Amino acid sequence: MIHLSTRFSAQLWTIMMLFSSRYSLIALISLFLSTDLFSTGTTQQQFIRNEGGYLTLGGRRISLIGANSYYLTESLARGDSGVVTEIFSVARTRHFNLIRTWGFNDGEDTSDSAVIQLAPYRYNEHALRALDLVLNEARQSGVFLLLPLVNNWDDYGGMDRYVRWYATDHSSATSGSILDPAVVFVSGARGQRYAISVGNGFVHDDFYRLDEIKSWYKAYVSMLLLRVNTVNGCLYKDDPTIAGWELANEPRSSDKSGALIRGWLVEMSAFVKSLDPNHLVGTGEEGFDITNYLYSPIDQYNDQSWLFDGSTGSSFRENIRIPTVDFSAPHLYPWRQEVTTSVGKTWIADHCRISQAMGKSFLLGEFGSIDNKTTIYHEWCNCILHDDGSGGAVWDLVDSSRFPRDTFAISLPKDDQEVGILSSYSYLFSLRDRVPQDNTESTSIDQIYPNPVRTVATIRYHLSGTSYVRLIVYDILGRTIDDLAGEIQSPGSKFYLWNSENHPSGIYFYRLETVRSVPSAGSFTYTGKIVVLK
């Protein structure tokens, strides 16, 4: 029994014909995505929720796929509206439904029109109106925004800016921070950094510790959440365009126990929820930990013990337990050469599993690679999909006229292939989310997608009950070339990705056989054809 609408079948047939005409994969993806398969039948009148480890909108599961474009408010505040227009145009045409962009800019230069917070309790209305416009543009484009509220790094002011404001008027007697005299700066994956020692005896960690600094942060958060958008009249805390708030971007500290950051996250997440119970709240952390307990063996991380030795001062495992934190969004980069693509897949699988075990949804909040982006992004997105995650945002999408701020950036038309990979996964995630999560009356299978296939195709099916499952791919002579499954599986939606890269062009077949654990429930067999085109 194949659950495909007539219109879906017609679209699939059109794509098969185009393949025979030797159209490019990206062109075919773009044509397929131009259909209404992505329409959910809902508008942004409801808030995204976390329900049992999955994101939902209006009671239906939703995944968020898109990019980081952190500089949008800054660009608009300085008069470059074309940047914002182009980024949201790319999001619309490539079916991204998430943009992660900065909800902060802390500085002291009154001549800088992009600075939002000039000092504690002093805010720049011009820059805030630019953020209003970004929010409204997202609303008009049907794109959700994820907004971090402060930076760990010195870019755009960051936590050290708060500490410098404090250090200007206070002595060092109240600072009880942990100092490592051998470390002057801490650096991140993209070359960003912050100073351990800020000045006048105060240090970076004082941001999390000192009550007055915490009150300044809370004042900024209150101002933003209670702000009325000057374009559309909507309070930020009432705007469903915002998918959620992140308390900080990549918080780190020198406290190897992780307790300092965790205490701050407990306090601030509760504070945000007290003002705004509607939106999701996340920590914004990178995903490091203080031990490798609950993670895969360290050899699966290429013996990179620094990922779990507490050196970043944060424990993902403990932070995700916080009741007022709704989702996780760890980051993934080749921080060092030893962090390979395979290590990245283990990183995704572990963090997704830990998050969902705590009842929290999982996104990959930032991910990037310097080289071989197309292959790596495919493998990492595939891992999120396979592990039932809720999406991710690549670092970062820039406009076509902008020189990348770092080597991770992508733009159109230069990086059309990389954007096309993300666009294709946007389709696959939306297809998964459309499948009912409860049991159906019978086992069913979707058509393989894409078909014809050049690289990877998805085989998806739904089990009505606990079953023994056998899934194989064989050639035209009946020889099994890939044995994808042969095990007992629980009820629900399943999928496998078949990689055709090592097989020549030609006709292949896939066969799904299921036998219910209850004998009277019967069995199910389906055979389908796959066309491989190189």
mmCIF file with all atom_site columns, N, CA and C in Angstrom, residues 117 121 123 128 149 162 214-228 235-237 245 268 271-272 274-276:
data_model
loop_
_atom_site.group_PDB
_atom_site.id
_atom_site.type_symbol
_atom_site.label_atom_id
_atom_site.label_alt_id
_atom_site.label_comp_id
_atom_site.label_asym_id
_atom_site.label_entity_id
_atom_site.label_seq_id
_atom_site.pdbx_PDB_ins_code
_atom_site.Cartn_x
_atom_site.Cartn_y
_atom_site.Cartn_z
_atom_site.occupancy
_atom_site.B_iso_or_equiv
_atom_site.pdbx_formal_charge
_atom_site.auth_seq_id
_atom_site.auth_comp_id
_atom_site.auth_asym_id
_atom_site.auth_atom_id
_atom_site.pdbx_PDB_model_num
ATOM 1  N N  . GLN A 1 117 ? 23.059 48.242 22.695 1.00 0.00 ? 117 GLN A N  1
ATOM 2  C CA . GLN A 1 117 ? 23.218 48.619 24.097 1.00 0.00 ? 117 GLN A CA 1
ATOM 3  C C  . GLN A 1 117 ? 24.506 49.422 24.259 1.00 0.00 ? 117 GLN A C  1
ATOM 4  N N  . TYR A 1 121 ? 21.339 49.949 30.754 1.00 0.00 ? 121 TYR A N  1
ATOM 5  C CA . TYR A 1 121 ? 20.092 50.722 30.733 1.00 0.00 ? 121 TYR A CA 1
ATOM 6  C C  . TYR A 1 121 ? 20.057 51.799 29.651 1.00 0.00 ? 121 TYR A C  1
ATOM 7  N N  . TYR A 1 123 ? 19.934 52.301 25.561 1.00 0.00 ? 123 TYR A N  1
ATOM 8  C CA . TYR A 1 123 ? 19.702 51.529 24.344 1.00 0.00 ? 123 TYR A CA 1
ATOM 9  C C  . TYR A 1 123 ? 19.520 52.472 23.155 1.00 0.00 ? 123 TYR A C  1
ATOM 10 N N  . LEU A 1 128 ? 17.543 49.303 17.360 1.00 0.00 ? 128 LEU A N  1
ATOM 11 C CA . LEU A 1 128 ? 16.383 48.481 17.723 1.00 0.00 ? 128 LEU A CA 1
ATOM 12 C C  . LEU A 1 128 ? 15.337 48.493 16.617 1.00 0.00 ? 128 LEU A C  1
ATOM 13 N N  . LEU A 1 149 ? 21.049 36.212 23.058 1.00 0.00 ? 149 LEU A N  1
ATOM 14 C CA . LEU A 1 149 ? 20.859 37.470 23.777 1.00 0.00 ? 149 LEU A CA 1
ATOM 15 C C  . LEU A 1 149 ? 22.157 38.124 24.251 1.00 0.00 ? 149 LEU A C  1
ATOM 16 N N  . TYR A 1 162 ? 30.336 43.773 29.332 1.00 0.00 ? 162 TYR A N  1
ATOM 17 C CA . TYR A 1 162 ? 29.624 43.947 30.598 1.00 0.00 ? 162 TYR A CA 1
ATOM 18 C C  . TYR A 1 162 ? 30.614 44.071 31.756 1.00 0.00 ? 162 TYR A C  1
ATOM 19 N N  . LYS A 1 214 ? 24.561 40.743 36.391 1.00 0.00 ? 214 LYS A N  1
ATOM 20 C CA . LYS A 1 214 ? 23.386 39.926 36.063 1.00 0.00 ? 214 LYS A CA 1
ATOM 21 C C  . LYS A 1 214 ? 22.131 40.787 35.974 1.00 0.00 ? 214 LYS A C  1
ATOM 22 N N  . SER A 1 215 ? 22.044 41.809 36.788 1.00 0.00 ? 215 SER A N  1
ATOM 23 C CA . SER A 1 215 ? 20.880 42.702 36.718 1.00 0.00 ? 215 SER A CA 1
ATOM 24 C C  . SER A 1 215 ? 20.882 43.504 35.419 1.00 0.00 ? 215 SER A C  1
ATOM 25 N N  . TRP A 1 216 ? 22.072 43.861 34.924 1.00 0.00 ? 216 TRP A N  1
ATOM 26 C CA . TRP A 1 216 ? 22.147 44.568 33.646 1.00 0.00 ? 216 TRP A CA 1
ATOM 27 C C  . TRP A 1 216 ? 21.670 43.659 32.502 1.00 0.00 ? 216 TRP A C  1
ATOM 28 N N  . TYR A 1 217 ? 22.106 42.412 32.535 1.00 0.00 ? 217 TYR A N  1
ATOM 29 C CA . TYR A 1 217 ? 21.673 41.460 31.511 1.00 0.00 ? 217 TYR A CA 1
ATOM 30 C C  . TYR A 1 217 ? 20.158 41.285 31.567 1.00 0.00 ? 217 TYR A C  1
ATOM 31 N N  . LYS A 1 218 ? 19.617 41.145 32.749 1.00 0.00 ? 218 LYS A N  1
ATOM 32 C CA . LYS A 1 218 ? 18.167 40.981 32.888 1.00 0.00 ? 218 LYS A CA 1
ATOM 33 C C  . LYS A 1 218 ? 17.432 42.222 32.391 1.00 0.00 ? 218 LYS A C  1
ATOM 34 N N  . ALA A 1 219 ? 17.995 43.392 32.629 1.00 0.00 ? 219 ALA A N  1
ATOM 35 C CA . ALA A 1 219 ? 17.360 44.625 32.151 1.00 0.00 ? 219 ALA A CA 1
ATOM 36 C C  . ALA A 1 219 ? 17.318 44.651 30.628 1.00 0.00 ? 219 ALA A C  1
ATOM 37 N N  . TYR A 1 220 ? 18.423 44.208 30.005 1.00 0.00 ? 220 TYR A N  1
ATOM 38 C CA . TYR A 1 220 ? 18.449 44.169 28.545 1.00 0.00 ? 220 TYR A CA 1
ATOM 39 C C  . TYR A 1 220 ? 17.416 43.180 28.006 1.00 0.00 ? 220 TYR A C  1
ATOM 40 N N  . VAL A 1 221 ? 17.374 42.004 28.614 1.00 0.00 ? 221 VAL A N  1
ATOM 41 C CA . VAL A 1 221 ? 16.418 40.983 28.195 1.00 0.00 ? 221 VAL A CA 1
ATOM 42 C C  . VAL A 1 221 ? 14.981 41.490 28.353 1.00 0.00 ? 221 VAL A C  1
ATOM 43 N N  . SER A 1 222 ? 14.703 42.142 29.474 1.00 0.00 ? 222 SER A N  1
ATOM 44 C CA . SER A 1 222 ? 13.354 42.679 29.711 1.00 0.00 ? 222 SER A CA 1
ATOM 45 C C  . SER A 1 222 ? 12.988 43.704 28.661 1.00 0.00 ? 222 SER A C  1
ATOM 46 N N  . MET A 1 223 ? 13.931 44.607 28.385 1.00 0.00 ? 223 MET A N  1
ATOM 47 C CA . MET A 1 223 ? 13.677 45.624 27.375 1.00 0.00 ? 223 MET A CA 1
ATOM 48 C C  . MET A 1 223 ? 13.315 44.997 26.045 1.00 0.00 ? 223 MET A C  1
ATOM 49 N N  . LEU A 1 224 ? 14.056 43.955 25.653 1.00 0.00 ? 224 LEU A N  1
ATOM 50 C CA . LEU A 1 224 ? 13.853 43.347 24.341 1.00 0.00 ? 224 LEU A CA 1
ATOM 51 C C  . LEU A 1 224 ? 12.543 42.561 24.291 1.00 0.00 ? 224 LEU A C  1
ATOM 52 N N  . LEU A 1 225 ? 12.299 41.727 25.276 1.00 0.00 ? 225 LEU A N  1
ATOM 53 C CA . LEU A 1 225 ? 11.111 40.881 25.258 1.00 0.00 ? 225 LEU A CA 1
ATOM 54 C C  . LEU A 1 225 ? 9.822  41.688 25.364 1.00 0.00 ? 225 LEU A C  1
ATOM 55 N N  . LEU A 1 226 ? 9.886  42.832 26.049 1.00 0.00 ? 226 LEU A N  1
ATOM 56 C CA . LEU A 1 226 ? 8.700  43.661 26.237 1.00 0.00 ? 226 LEU A CA 1
ATOM 57 C C  . LEU A 1 226 ? 8.597  44.788 25.214 1.00 0.00 ? 226 LEU A C  1
ATOM 58 N N  . ARG A 1 227 ? 9.506  44.782 24.248 1.00 0.00 ? 227 ARG A N  1
ATOM 59 C CA . ARG A 1 227 ? 9.502  45.818 23.224 1.00 0.00 ? 227 ARG A CA 1
ATOM 60 C C  . ARG A 1 227 ? 8.339  45.613 22.255 1.00 0.00 ? 227 ARG A C  1
ATOM 61 N N  . VAL A 1 228 ? 7.720  46.719 21.847 1.00 0.00 ? 228 VAL A N  1
ATOM 62 C CA . VAL A 1 228 ? 6.690  46.702 20.815 1.00 0.00 ? 228 VAL A CA 1
ATOM 63 C C  . VAL A 1 228 ? 7.351  46.985 19.474 1.00 0.00 ? 228 VAL A C  1
ATOM 64 N N  . LEU A 1 235 ? 4.376  42.852 20.366 1.00 0.00 ? 235 LEU A N  1
ATOM 65 C CA . LEU A 1 235 ? 5.400  42.660 21.389 1.00 0.00 ? 235 LEU A CA 1
ATOM 66 C C  . LEU A 1 235 ? 6.315  41.521 20.985 1.00 0.00 ? 235 LEU A C  1
ATOM 67 N N  . TYR A 1 236 ? 7.611  41.668 21.238 1.00 0.00 ? 236 TYR A N  1
ATOM 68 C CA . TYR A 1 236 ? 8.537  40.597 20.896 1.00 0.00 ? 236 TYR A CA 1
ATOM 69 C C  . TYR A 1 236 ? 8.133  39.287 21.577 1.00 0.00 ? 236 TYR A C  1
ATOM 70 N N  . LYS A 1 237 ? 7.718  39.364 22.824 1.00 0.00 ? 237 LYS A N  1
ATOM 71 C CA . LYS A 1 237 ? 7.381  38.139 23.545 1.00 0.00 ? 237 LYS A CA 1
ATOM 72 C C  . LYS A 1 237 ? 6.105  37.493 23.015 1.00 0.00 ? 237 LYS A C  1
ATOM 73 N N  . TRP A 1 245 ? 14.627 31.896 22.151 1.00 0.00 ? 245 TRP A N  1
ATOM 74 C CA . TRP A 1 245 ? 15.738 32.714 22.653 1.00 0.00 ? 245 TRP A CA 1
ATOM 75 C C  . TRP A 1 245 ? 16.875 31.791 23.085 1.00 0.00 ? 245 TRP A C  1
ATOM 76 N N  . MET A 1 268 ? 18.848 32.494 34.627 1.00 0.00 ? 268 MET A N  1
ATOM 77 C CA . MET A 1 268 ? 18.411 33.297 33.484 1.00 0.00 ? 268 MET A CA 1
ATOM 78 C C  . MET A 1 268 ? 17.302 32.623 32.678 1.00 0.00 ? 268 MET A C  1
ATOM 79 N N  . PHE A 1 271 ? 14.216 33.341 34.510 1.00 0.00 ? 271 PHE A N  1
ATOM 80 C CA . PHE A 1 271 ? 13.839 34.741 34.355 1.00 0.00 ? 271 PHE A CA 1
ATOM 81 C C  . PHE A 1 271 ? 13.152 34.980 33.010 1.00 0.00 ? 271 PHE A C  1
ATOM 82 N N  . VAL A 1 272 ? 13.726 34.427 31.937 1.00 0.00 ? 272 VAL A N  1
ATOM 83 C CA . VAL A 1 272 ? 13.124 34.599 30.614 1.00 0.00 ? 272 VAL A CA 1
ATOM 84 C C  . VAL A 1 272 ? 11.734 33.979 30.576 1.00 0.00 ? 272 VAL A C  1
ATOM 85 N N  . SER A 1 274 ? 9.712  33.637 33.011 1.00 0.00 ? 274 SER A N  1
ATOM 86 C CA . SER A 1 274 ? 8.767  34.431 33.803 1.00 0.00 ? 274 SER A CA 1
ATOM 87 C C  . SER A 1 274 ? 8.198  35.593 33.000 1.00 0.00 ? 274 SER A C  1
ATOM 88 N N  . LEU A 1 275 ? 8.990  36.109 32.067 1.00 0.00 ? 275 LEU A N  1
ATOM 89 C CA . LEU A 1 275 ? 8.528  37.199 31.208 1.00 0.00 ? 275 LEU A CA 1
ATOM 90 C C  . LEU A 1 275 ? 7.808  36.683 29.970 1.00 0.00 ? 275 LEU A C  1
ATOM 91 N N  . ASP A 1 276 ? 8.262  35.541 29.483 1.00 0.00 ? 276 ASP A N  1
ATOM 92 C CA . ASP A 1 276 ? 7.797  35.044 28.188 1.00 0.00 ? 276 ASP A CA 1
ATOM 93 C C  . ASP A 1 276 ? 7.648  33.528 28.245 1.00 0.00 ? 276 ASP A C  1
#
